[in-house]
Coordinates of C-alpha atoms and ligand atoms in Angstrom, one line a residue:
M1074 CA 13.2 -5.8 -32.8
E1075 CA 9.7 -6.6 -31.7
I1076 CA 7.9 -5.3 -28.7
K1077 CA 5.7 -8.2 -27.5
T1078 CA 2.5 -7.6 -25.6
I1079 CA 2.0 -10.6 -23.3
A1080 CA -1.5 -11.4 -21.9
T1081 CA -1.4 -12.0 -18.2
A1082 CA -3.7 -12.1 -15.1
A1083 CA -3.4 -10.5 -11.8
F1084 CA -1.6 -12.3 -8.9
E1085 CA -2.9 -11.8 -5.4
G1086 CA -0.8 -10.2 -2.8
Q1087 CA 1.6 -8.0 -4.8
K1088 CA 1.3 -5.3 -2.1
P1089 CA 4.6 -3.6 -1.3
G1090 CA 5.4 -3.8 2.4
T1091 CA 7.7 -1.8 4.6
S1092 CA 10.3 -1.9 1.9
G1093 CA 9.1 -3.3 -1.5
L1094 CA 7.6 -6.6 -2.5
R1095 CA 9.1 -9.6 -0.8
K1096 CA 8.2 -13.2 -1.5
K1097 CA 9.7 -16.7 -1.6
V1098 CA 12.0 -17.2 -4.7
E1099 CA 9.5 -19.8 -6.0
V1100 CA 6.7 -17.3 -6.0
F1101 CA 8.8 -14.8 -8.1
Q1102 CA 9.8 -17.7 -10.4
Q1103 CA 6.3 -18.3 -11.5
P1104 CA 5.8 -17.2 -15.1
H1105 CA 4.7 -13.5 -15.4
Y1106 CA 5.0 -12.9 -11.6
L1107 CA 7.9 -10.5 -11.7
A1108 CA 6.8 -9.0 -15.1
N1109 CA 3.4 -8.2 -13.7
F1110 CA 4.9 -6.3 -10.8
V1111 CA 7.4 -4.4 -13.0
Q1112 CA 4.7 -3.4 -15.5
S1113 CA 2.5 -2.2 -12.6
V1114 CA 5.4 -0.1 -11.5
F1115 CA 6.0 1.3 -15.0
D1116 CA 2.3 2.0 -15.4
A1117 CA 2.3 4.0 -12.2
L1118 CA 4.9 6.4 -13.6
S1119 CA 4.0 9.2 -15.9
D1120 CA 6.7 10.9 -18.1
K1121 CA 9.1 8.0 -18.2
E1122 CA 9.5 8.2 -22.0
G1123 CA 13.2 8.5 -22.9
K1124 CA 14.3 8.7 -19.2
T1125 CA 16.9 6.8 -17.3
L1126 CA 16.3 3.9 -14.9
V1127 CA 18.9 2.6 -12.5
V1128 CA 18.9 -1.2 -11.8
G1129 CA 20.9 -3.1 -9.2
G1130 CA 20.5 -5.9 -6.8
D1131 CA 22.2 -7.6 -3.8
G1132 CA 23.3 -10.7 -5.8
R1133 CA 20.8 -13.1 -4.3
F1134 CA 19.4 -16.0 -6.2
F1135 CA 17.3 -14.9 -9.2
N1136 CA 19.0 -11.5 -9.3
R1137 CA 20.5 -12.0 -12.8
E1138 CA 17.3 -13.4 -14.3
A1139 CA 15.3 -10.5 -12.8
A1140 CA 17.7 -8.0 -14.2
Q1141 CA 17.3 -9.3 -17.7
I1142 CA 13.5 -9.2 -17.6
I1143 CA 13.6 -5.6 -16.3
I1144 CA 16.0 -4.5 -19.0
K1145 CA 13.8 -5.9 -21.7
M1146 CA 10.7 -4.5 -20.2
A1147 CA 12.3 -1.0 -19.7
A1148 CA 13.2 -1.0 -23.4
A1149 CA 9.6 -2.0 -24.4
N1150 CA 8.1 0.6 -22.1
G1151 CA 9.9 3.5 -23.6
F1152 CA 12.8 4.2 -21.2
G1153 CA 15.8 5.9 -22.9
K1154 CA 18.4 4.2 -20.8
V1155 CA 19.1 1.7 -18.1
I1156 CA 22.2 2.1 -15.9
L1157 CA 23.0 -1.3 -14.4
G1158 CA 25.6 -2.3 -11.9
K1159 CA 28.0 -4.9 -13.4
S1160 CA 26.4 -8.4 -13.3
G1161 CA 23.2 -6.8 -12.0
L1162 CA 24.9 -6.0 -8.6
M1163 CA 24.6 -2.8 -6.6
S1164 CA 24.0 -2.1 -3.0
T1165 CA 20.8 -0.2 -2.0
P1166 CA 22.6 2.9 -0.9
A1167 CA 24.7 2.8 -4.1
V1168 CA 21.6 2.7 -6.2
S1169 CA 20.3 5.7 -4.3
C1170 CA 23.7 7.5 -4.9
V1171 CA 23.7 6.6 -8.6
I1172 CA 20.1 7.8 -9.2
R1173 CA 21.0 11.1 -7.7
K1174 CA 24.3 11.6 -9.3
Y1175 CA 23.1 10.8 -12.9
N1176 CA 19.7 12.6 -12.4
A1177 CA 17.9 9.4 -13.2
F1178 CA 14.1 9.1 -13.3
G1179 CA 14.1 6.3 -10.8
G1180 CA 15.6 2.9 -9.9
I1181 CA 14.8 -0.7 -9.2
V1182 CA 16.5 -2.5 -6.3
L1183 CA 16.4 -6.3 -6.5
S1184 CA 16.7 -7.4 -2.9
A1185 CA 14.9 -8.8 0.1
S1186 CA 17.5 -7.1 2.2
H1187 CA 18.0 -8.8 5.6
N1188 CA 15.9 -11.9 4.6
P1189 CA 17.9 -15.1 3.7
G1190 CA 18.4 -15.8 0.0
G1191 CA 18.6 -18.9 -2.3
P1192 CA 16.0 -21.5 -3.3
G1193 CA 13.4 -21.8 -0.6
H1194 CA 14.2 -18.3 0.7
D1195 CA 13.4 -14.8 -0.3
F1196 CA 13.6 -12.5 -3.2
G1197 CA 12.3 -8.9 -3.4
I1198 CA 11.9 -5.8 -5.6
K1199 CA 11.5 -2.2 -4.8
Y1200 CA 11.1 1.0 -6.8
N1201 CA 12.9 4.2 -5.9
V1202 CA 12.0 7.6 -7.1
S1203 CA 14.1 10.4 -8.6
N1204 CA 15.3 11.7 -5.2
G1205 CA 17.0 8.3 -4.8
G1206 CA 14.7 7.1 -2.0
P1207 CA 12.0 4.4 -1.7
A1208 CA 8.7 5.3 -3.4
P1209 CA 6.3 7.1 -1.1
E1210 CA 3.1 5.5 -0.1
K1211 CA 1.0 7.2 -2.8
V1212 CA 3.3 5.6 -5.5
T1213 CA 3.3 2.1 -3.8
D1214 CA -0.5 2.3 -3.5
A1215 CA -0.8 3.1 -7.2
I1216 CA 1.5 0.2 -8.0
Y1217 CA -0.5 -2.2 -5.9
E1218 CA -3.7 -1.0 -7.5
N1219 CA -2.2 -1.7 -10.9
T1220 CA -1.2 -5.2 -9.9
T1221 CA -4.8 -6.1 -9.1
K1222 CA -6.0 -5.0 -12.6
I1223 CA -3.2 -6.0 -14.9
T1224 CA -4.1 -7.8 -18.1
E1225 CA -0.9 -7.5 -20.2
Y1226 CA 2.7 -6.4 -20.1
K1227 CA 5.3 -5.3 -22.6
I1228 CA 8.6 -6.9 -23.2
L1229 CA 11.2 -6.7 -26.0
D1230 CA 11.8 -9.9 -27.8
V1231 CA 15.6 -10.0 -27.8
A1232 CA 18.4 -12.1 -26.6
D1233 CA 19.7 -11.5 -23.0
A1234 CA 21.8 -8.3 -22.7
Q1235 CA 25.5 -8.4 -22.0
I1236 CA 25.7 -7.4 -18.3
D1237 CA 29.1 -8.6 -17.2
E1238 CA 31.3 -6.0 -19.0
I1239 CA 31.5 -2.3 -18.1
G1240 CA 30.4 -0.2 -21.0
F1241 CA 27.6 0.7 -23.4
S1242 CA 25.3 -1.4 -25.6
K1243 CA 21.9 -1.2 -27.2
V1244 CA 18.8 -3.1 -26.2
G1245 CA 16.4 -2.2 -29.1
D1246 CA 16.5 1.6 -29.2
M1247 CA 17.4 1.8 -25.5
E1248 CA 20.9 2.4 -24.2
L1249 CA 22.3 0.0 -21.6
Q1250 CA 25.2 1.3 -19.5
V1251 CA 26.9 -1.2 -17.3
I1252 CA 28.8 0.5 -14.5
D1253 CA 31.2 -0.4 -11.8
P1254 CA 28.8 -0.5 -8.9
V1255 CA 31.4 0.7 -6.3
K1256 CA 33.1 3.7 -7.9
D1257 CA 30.4 6.4 -7.6
Y1258 CA 29.6 5.4 -4.1
A1259 CA 33.3 5.3 -3.0
E1260 CA 33.7 8.8 -4.4
L1261 CA 30.8 10.1 -2.4
M1262 CA 32.2 8.6 0.8
Q1263 CA 35.5 10.3 0.3
K1264 CA 33.7 13.7 0.2
L1265 CA 32.0 13.0 3.5
F1266 CA 34.7 11.6 5.7
D1267 CA 38.3 12.4 6.5
F1268 CA 40.0 9.5 4.7
D1269 CA 43.5 10.7 5.5
L1270 CA 42.8 10.7 9.2
I1271 CA 41.3 7.2 9.1
K1272 CA 44.2 6.0 7.0
A1273 CA 46.6 7.3 9.6
L1274 CA 44.6 5.4 12.3
F1275 CA 45.1 2.1 10.4
K1276 CA 48.7 3.0 9.5
K1277 CA 49.8 3.1 13.2
G1278 CA 49.2 -0.6 13.0
K1279 CA 47.7 -0.8 16.4
F1280 CA 44.1 -0.3 15.4
T1281 CA 42.4 -3.4 14.2
M1282 CA 39.1 -4.0 12.6
R1283 CA 36.9 -6.7 11.3
F1284 CA 34.0 -6.1 8.8
D1285 CA 31.6 -9.0 8.2
A1286 CA 29.9 -8.6 4.8
M1287 CA 27.9 -11.8 5.4
N1288 CA 28.5 -13.0 1.8
A1289 CA 26.3 -10.3 0.6
I1290 CA 26.6 -7.1 -1.5
T1291 CA 28.8 -5.0 0.7
G1292 CA 31.9 -7.2 0.3
P1293 CA 33.3 -5.5 -2.8
Y1294 CA 32.5 -2.0 -1.4
A1295 CA 34.1 -2.7 2.0
K1296 CA 37.2 -4.3 0.5
Y1297 CA 37.8 -1.4 -1.9
I1298 CA 37.1 1.3 0.7
L1299 CA 38.5 -0.2 3.9
E1300 CA 41.4 -2.3 2.6
D1301 CA 42.4 -0.5 -0.7
L1302 CA 41.6 3.1 0.0
L1303 CA 42.0 3.3 3.8
G1304 CA 44.8 0.7 4.2
A1305 CA 43.1 -1.6 6.7
A1306 CA 45.0 -4.9 6.7
K1307 CA 44.0 -7.5 4.0
G1308 CA 41.5 -9.9 5.5
T1309 CA 39.8 -7.1 7.5
V1310 CA 36.7 -7.8 5.4
V1311 CA 35.4 -11.4 6.0
N1312 CA 32.7 -13.2 4.0
G1313 CA 33.4 -10.6 1.4
E1314 CA 32.2 -12.4 -1.8
P1315 CA 28.5 -11.9 -2.6
K1316 CA 26.9 -15.3 -3.0
P1317 CA 23.5 -16.2 -4.3
D1318 CA 22.5 -17.9 -1.1
F1319 CA 24.8 -15.7 1.2
G1320 CA 26.7 -18.9 1.9
G1321 CA 23.7 -20.1 4.0
L1322 CA 24.0 -17.0 6.3
H1323 CA 21.0 -15.0 7.3
P1324 CA 22.3 -11.6 6.3
D1325 CA 20.9 -9.6 9.1
P1326 CA 23.6 -7.8 11.1
N1327 CA 22.4 -8.4 14.7
L1328 CA 23.6 -10.2 17.7
V1329 CA 21.9 -13.4 16.7
Y1330 CA 22.6 -13.7 12.9
A1331 CA 26.0 -12.1 12.9
K1332 CA 27.1 -14.5 15.6
E1333 CA 30.5 -15.3 14.1
L1334 CA 31.5 -11.7 14.3
V1335 CA 30.0 -11.2 17.7
D1336 CA 31.9 -14.2 19.1
Y1337 CA 35.1 -12.9 17.6
M1338 CA 34.6 -9.4 19.0
F1339 CA 33.7 -10.7 22.5
G1340 CA 36.7 -13.1 22.5
D1341 CA 40.1 -12.2 23.9
E1342 CA 41.6 -11.9 20.4
G1343 CA 38.9 -9.6 19.1
A1344 CA 39.6 -6.4 17.1
D1345 CA 39.2 -2.8 18.3
F1346 CA 36.3 -2.2 16.0
G1347 CA 33.8 -4.6 14.4
A1348 CA 31.0 -4.1 12.0
A1349 CA 28.6 -6.0 9.8
S1350 CA 26.0 -5.2 7.1
D1351 CA 23.0 -6.8 5.7
G1352 CA 22.0 -8.4 2.3
D1353 CA 21.7 -5.1 0.4
G1354 CA 24.2 -3.1 2.4
D1355 CA 21.9 -0.5 4.0
R1356 CA 22.1 -1.8 7.6
N1357 CA 25.0 -1.8 10.0
M1358 CA 25.9 -3.3 13.3
I1359 CA 28.7 -1.5 15.3
L1360 CA 30.8 -3.3 17.9
G1361 CA 33.8 -2.3 20.0
K1362 CA 36.1 -4.7 21.8
K1363 CA 33.7 -6.8 23.9
F1364 CA 31.1 -4.0 23.4
Y1365 CA 27.9 -3.8 21.5
V1366 CA 26.4 -0.5 20.3
N1367 CA 22.7 -0.5 20.2
P1368 CA 21.5 1.1 16.9
S1369 CA 19.4 3.6 18.8
D1370 CA 22.5 4.7 20.6
S1371 CA 24.5 4.7 17.4
I1372 CA 22.4 7.3 15.7
A1373 CA 22.4 9.4 18.9
V1374 CA 26.2 9.3 19.1
L1375 CA 26.7 10.2 15.5
S1376 CA 24.3 13.1 15.8
N1377 CA 26.2 14.4 18.8
E1378 CA 29.6 13.9 17.2
F1379 CA 28.7 15.2 13.7
W1380 CA 31.4 17.8 13.9
N1381 CA 34.1 15.1 13.5
A1382 CA 33.2 14.4 9.9
P1383 CA 34.0 17.0 7.1
G1384 CA 30.7 16.3 5.4
Y1385 CA 28.7 17.3 8.4
N1386 CA 30.8 19.8 10.4
R1387 CA 28.8 22.8 9.2
G1388 CA 25.9 21.5 11.4
L1389 CA 22.8 19.4 11.2
A1390 CA 19.5 20.8 9.9
G1391 CA 17.6 18.4 12.2
V1392 CA 17.4 14.7 12.9
A1393 CA 14.8 12.0 12.6
R1394 CA 14.1 8.6 13.9
S1395 CA 11.4 5.9 13.4
M1396 CA 8.8 5.8 16.1
P1397 CA 10.0 2.6 17.8
T1398 CA 13.7 3.8 17.9
S1399 CA 14.7 5.0 21.4
S1400 CA 14.5 8.6 22.4
A1401 CA 18.3 8.8 23.0
L1402 CA 18.3 10.9 19.7
D1403 CA 15.7 13.3 21.1
R1404 CA 18.0 14.2 24.0
V1405 CA 20.9 15.0 21.6
A1406 CA 18.6 17.1 19.4
A1407 CA 17.3 19.0 22.4
D1408 CA 20.8 19.7 23.6
H1409 CA 21.8 21.0 20.1
G1410 CA 18.7 23.1 19.7
I1411 CA 17.5 21.2 16.6
T1412 CA 14.3 19.3 15.9
C1413 CA 14.0 15.5 16.2
Y1414 CA 11.2 14.2 13.9
E1415 CA 9.4 11.0 14.7
V1416 CA 8.2 9.0 11.7
P1417 CA 6.7 5.5 11.1
T1418 CA 9.0 2.5 10.6
G1419 CA 10.5 2.4 7.1
W1420 CA 13.0 4.6 5.3
K1421 CA 10.4 6.0 2.9
F1422 CA 9.2 8.4 5.6
F1423 CA 12.5 10.2 5.9
G1424 CA 12.7 11.2 2.2
N1425 CA 10.3 14.3 2.3
L1426 CA 12.1 15.6 5.4
M1427 CA 15.5 15.4 3.8
D1428 CA 14.2 16.9 0.5
A1429 CA 12.8 19.8 2.4
N1430 CA 16.2 20.2 4.2
K1431 CA 14.6 19.6 7.6
V1432 CA 16.8 16.8 8.6
T1433 CA 20.4 15.7 8.0
L1434 CA 20.8 12.5 10.0
C1435 CA 18.2 9.7 10.5
G1436 CA 18.1 6.4 12.2
E1437 CA 16.1 3.3 12.9
E1438 CA 16.4 0.8 15.8
S1439 CA 16.7 -1.9 13.2
F1440 CA 20.4 -1.3 12.5
G1441 CA 19.6 1.4 10.0
T1442 CA 21.4 4.7 10.0
G1443 CA 21.9 7.3 7.3
S1444 CA 21.9 10.9 6.1
S1445 CA 20.8 13.2 3.3
H1446 CA 23.9 12.2 1.3
V1447 CA 21.5 9.6 -0.3
R1448 CA 17.9 8.7 0.4
E1449 CA 18.4 5.2 1.8
K1450 CA 20.0 4.1 5.0
D1451 CA 23.6 3.3 4.5
G1452 CA 25.6 0.6 6.3
L1453 CA 29.1 1.3 5.2
W1454 CA 28.5 5.0 5.6
A1455 CA 27.7 4.5 9.3
V1456 CA 30.9 2.4 9.7
L1457 CA 33.0 5.2 8.1
F1458 CA 31.4 7.7 10.4
W1459 CA 32.3 5.7 13.4
L1460 CA 35.9 5.3 12.1
N1461 CA 36.1 9.0 11.6
I1462 CA 34.9 9.7 15.2
I1463 CA 37.3 7.1 16.6
A1464 CA 40.2 8.6 14.6
T1465 CA 39.4 12.2 15.8
R1466 CA 38.7 11.3 19.4
C1467 CA 41.5 8.7 19.8
A1468 CA 39.0 6.8 22.0
S1469 CA 37.6 3.3 21.9
V1470 CA 34.0 2.6 20.9
E1471 CA 33.1 1.7 24.5
D1472 CA 34.6 5.0 25.8
I1473 CA 32.7 7.0 23.2
V1474 CA 29.4 5.4 24.1
K1475 CA 29.9 5.6 27.8
T1476 CA 30.9 9.2 27.7
H1477 CA 27.7 9.8 25.7
W1478 CA 25.6 8.0 28.4
N1479 CA 27.3 10.0 31.1
K1480 CA 26.2 13.2 29.5
F1481 CA 22.8 12.3 28.2
G1482 CA 21.7 9.4 30.3
R1483 CA 21.2 5.9 28.9
N1484 CA 18.1 4.7 27.2
Y1485 CA 18.0 1.0 27.9
Y1486 CA 16.6 -0.6 24.8
S1487 CA 15.7 -3.9 23.4
R1488 CA 13.6 -5.4 20.7
H1489 CA 12.0 -8.9 21.0
D1490 CA 10.9 -10.5 17.7
Y1491 CA 8.4 -13.3 17.5
E1492 CA 8.9 -14.5 13.9
A1493 CA 6.6 -16.5 11.7
V1494 CA 3.7 -16.5 14.1
D1495 CA 0.4 -17.9 12.8
S1496 CA -1.2 -14.9 11.0
K1497 CA -4.6 -15.2 12.6
I1498 CA -3.1 -15.5 16.1
A1499 CA -0.9 -12.5 15.5
A1500 CA -3.8 -10.4 14.2
D1501 CA -5.9 -11.4 17.2
V1502 CA -3.2 -10.5 19.7
M1503 CA -2.8 -7.0 18.2
K1504 CA -6.5 -6.5 18.0
D1505 CA -7.2 -7.6 21.6
L1506 CA -4.3 -5.5 22.9
E1507 CA -5.6 -2.4 21.2
S1508 CA -9.0 -2.9 22.5
K1509 CA -7.6 -2.6 26.1
F1510 CA -6.1 0.8 25.3
D1511 CA -9.1 3.0 26.3
S1512 CA -9.0 1.7 29.9
L1513 CA -5.2 1.7 30.2
K1514 CA -4.6 5.4 30.6
G1515 CA -3.7 6.4 34.2
Q1516 CA -3.5 2.7 35.2
K1517 CA -0.6 1.5 37.3
L1518 CA 1.2 -1.5 35.9
G1519 CA 3.8 -2.7 38.4
S1520 CA 5.9 0.4 39.2
Y1521 CA 4.9 2.1 36.0
E1522 CA 2.0 4.4 35.3
V1523 CA 0.4 4.5 31.8
K1524 CA 0.5 8.1 30.4
L1525 CA -0.7 7.2 26.9
A1526 CA -1.8 4.2 24.9
D1527 CA -2.5 4.6 21.2
N1528 CA -2.2 3.4 17.7
F1529 CA 0.5 5.6 16.1
S1530 CA -0.6 7.7 13.2
Y1531 CA 1.7 10.0 11.3
K1532 CA 1.1 13.2 9.4
D1533 CA 3.9 14.2 7.0
S1534 CA 4.8 17.8 7.8
V1535 CA 5.8 18.4 4.2
D1536 CA 3.0 16.9 2.0
G1537 CA 0.3 16.5 4.7
S1538 CA -0.2 12.8 3.9
V1539 CA -1.4 10.6 6.8
S1540 CA -0.2 7.1 7.6
K1541 CA -2.3 5.2 10.1
N1542 CA -1.9 2.0 12.1
Q1543 CA 1.9 2.4 12.5
G1544 CA 2.3 0.5 15.8
L1545 CA 0.7 0.2 19.2
R1546 CA 2.4 2.5 21.8
I1547 CA 2.2 2.4 25.5
I1548 CA 4.0 5.3 27.0
F1549 CA 4.6 5.6 30.8
S1550 CA 4.8 8.7 32.9
D1551 CA 8.6 8.3 33.4
S1552 CA 9.0 8.2 29.5
S1553 CA 9.5 4.4 29.4
R1554 CA 7.8 2.8 26.4
I1555 CA 6.5 -0.5 25.1
I1556 CA 5.7 -0.7 21.4
F1557 CA 4.1 -3.5 19.5
R1558 CA 4.3 -3.7 15.7
T1559 CA 3.6 -6.2 13.0
S1560 CA 6.5 -6.5 10.6
G1561 CA 6.0 -5.6 6.9
T1562 CA 9.0 -7.4 5.5
G1563 CA 8.5 -11.0 6.5
T1564 CA 7.4 -13.7 4.1
E1565 CA 6.1 -16.4 6.5
G1566 CA 3.1 -16.0 8.8
A1567 CA 3.4 -12.8 10.8
T1568 CA 6.2 -11.4 12.8
I1569 CA 5.4 -9.3 15.9
R1570 CA 8.1 -7.0 17.2
I1571 CA 8.0 -5.7 20.8
Y1572 CA 10.2 -2.7 21.5
V1573 CA 11.0 -1.8 25.1
E1574 CA 12.7 1.3 26.4
K1575 CA 13.6 2.8 29.7
Y1576 CA 15.6 5.9 30.6
E1577 CA 18.4 5.8 33.2
P1578 CA 20.0 9.1 34.0
N1579 CA 22.2 7.8 36.8
P1580 CA 25.7 7.0 35.5
T1581 CA 26.2 4.4 38.3
K1582 CA 23.2 2.5 37.1
Q1583 CA 24.1 2.5 33.4
N1584 CA 26.0 -0.8 33.2
A1585 CA 23.3 -3.4 33.6
D1586 CA 22.4 -5.9 31.0
P1587 CA 19.4 -4.4 29.1
Q1588 CA 17.4 -7.6 29.5
D1589 CA 17.7 -7.2 33.3
A1590 CA 17.1 -3.4 33.3
L1591 CA 14.0 -3.9 31.1
K1592 CA 12.7 -7.1 32.8
E1593 CA 9.7 -5.5 34.5
L1594 CA 8.6 -3.8 31.2
I1595 CA 9.1 -7.1 29.3
D1596 CA 6.9 -8.9 31.8
I1597 CA 4.3 -6.1 31.5
A1598 CA 4.4 -6.5 27.7
E1599 CA 3.6 -10.3 28.0
E1600 CA 0.9 -9.7 30.6
L1601 CA -0.9 -7.2 28.4
S1602 CA -0.5 -9.1 25.1
E1603 CA -0.2 -12.7 26.2
L1604 CA 1.8 -13.1 23.0
K1605 CA 4.1 -15.8 24.3
K1606 CA 1.2 -17.8 25.6
R1607 CA -1.0 -17.4 22.6
S1608 CA 1.7 -18.1 20.0
H1609 CA 2.8 -21.1 22.0
R1610 CA 6.4 -19.9 22.3
D1611 CA 9.0 -20.1 25.0
G1612 CA 10.2 -16.6 24.1
P1613 CA 11.2 -14.4 21.2
T1614 CA 13.0 -15.9 18.2
V1615 CA 15.4 -12.9 18.1
I1616 CA 16.4 -10.5 20.8
T1617 CA 18.4 -7.4 19.9
Ligands
LIG2081 C1 12.2 -3.8 9.0 C2 12.7 -2.8 10.0 C3 12.6 -1.4 9.5 C4 13.3 -1.3 8.2 C5 12.8 -2.4 7.2 C6 13.6 -2.4 5.9 O1 10.8 -3.6 8.7 O2 12.0 -2.9 11.2 O3 13.1 -0.5 10.4 O4 13.2 -0.1 7.6 O5 12.9 -3.7 7.8 O6 14.9 -2.7 6.2 P1 9.6 -4.5 9.4 O7 8.4 -4.0 8.8 O8 9.9 -5.9 9.2 O9 9.7 -4.2 10.9 V1 15.8 -3.6 5.0 O10 17.4 -3.5 5.5 O11 14.9 -4.8 4.9 O12 15.6 -2.7 3.6
LIG2082 CO1 18.6 -3.9 4.0

């Protein structure tokens, strides 16, 4: 069996973004493109000789081909073993779970997550380290550096490996273990939540649920856990077969892209509980009957109700949220006497805090919730947590959230996305906005007074590393906030996200439509940035 050394040249732009490298499928299909990146990853790792690498993907177009290339390159680069989800499939949280459970050296996730899949759409690749979490910036920086200098890569000259049967085989000297991608993950969930209690909830027959897997990776996980183990009615999981193009769906579980589920839940025949997940299974959207739970509220509710779940009832070490996520979580943390950490957007920033046992639960406004059970956000985990709370409290989703607002106040919250804006226009908008910051402090904008305007910078309290340019913040004296960020996951032009938040302590004023409650702040955001005007748009592409 021959190790081939293939001559190659660097490709531009192989810089990992918020969550790995994401490009159009056609870019990844170019000869050597994927191999260059994989070799750059391997070259950034020392001590990999003889170690175990976990590989899995969300089943999108090019997943199988990519898995074969990675297996052959892992064998040529000295790995001792690859653990692969059957047919190359594994959700992102399950990859994290498997890395941790089998003490693997690291893992590769093949996914562009919430981005659409299939020809003409997106593919992606991400490296996770031995704690099961996304590689920290110092590793992604080293990977990127390698991609700019690469001249050759190593690959084993063998036939494609057998990846569709569970079991062991050899690829050169390397062992390949194909595993059931669901089993280890499902076992972990059973340790964290009260399955008997949730089972009893479904058994009464009155409680109904719909889970929309959006033709992506969570289908097999949700069917096994919800329908087989917990006894939810057959058909509870819809769009449950992973398809290479997600059946044409945009697998982002929000009010716009999971419209089918939202329409169903807001209709008269809707279920008691609704949920959806994204392409790679790390995001979640939670819905009650005719009720939507904002993700920033979701993490706050889970953190307040942690005692309901067996895996968490001994208490929380602390909690954390990404900077743009609403401060509803901070209020819960203050009430419980624990610290709430604020990190930049992207799950990689939570890893150190969890490893140092400083936080147990974390959340992002972008439908991402998770805990230290793995080192990725975890869609189905959040759904099970909610089910556990509903089962213990015998209350509806709406009641649980409204009781929460009643006690803590409501943080009205919304995100406006301007997708695929011309990159130059987007960069200018951000630059011009930041240049106004010095003079903004103390200024009155409508009924709001600016307390702080800055470009968010983060210092990791564990390793001291500093991450700059993490979003433009305008914080008002009443704690309302407007935040502007450029997305690091898009593949077309630039996407600008505007996050708007306002606190309402008065229970009689907590039932407004967030777009109405936030209208003045939304207008201020446009006045300051002129984003709508300068990008020639009527409004945002997506509002959540
Ligand atoms: C987006 C979200 C961010 C999330 C990231 C990866 O990043 O805003 O909160 O961590 O996607 O999620 P950005 O840079 O586009 O705003 V996923 O589900 O794509 O792994
Ligand atoms: Co995702």
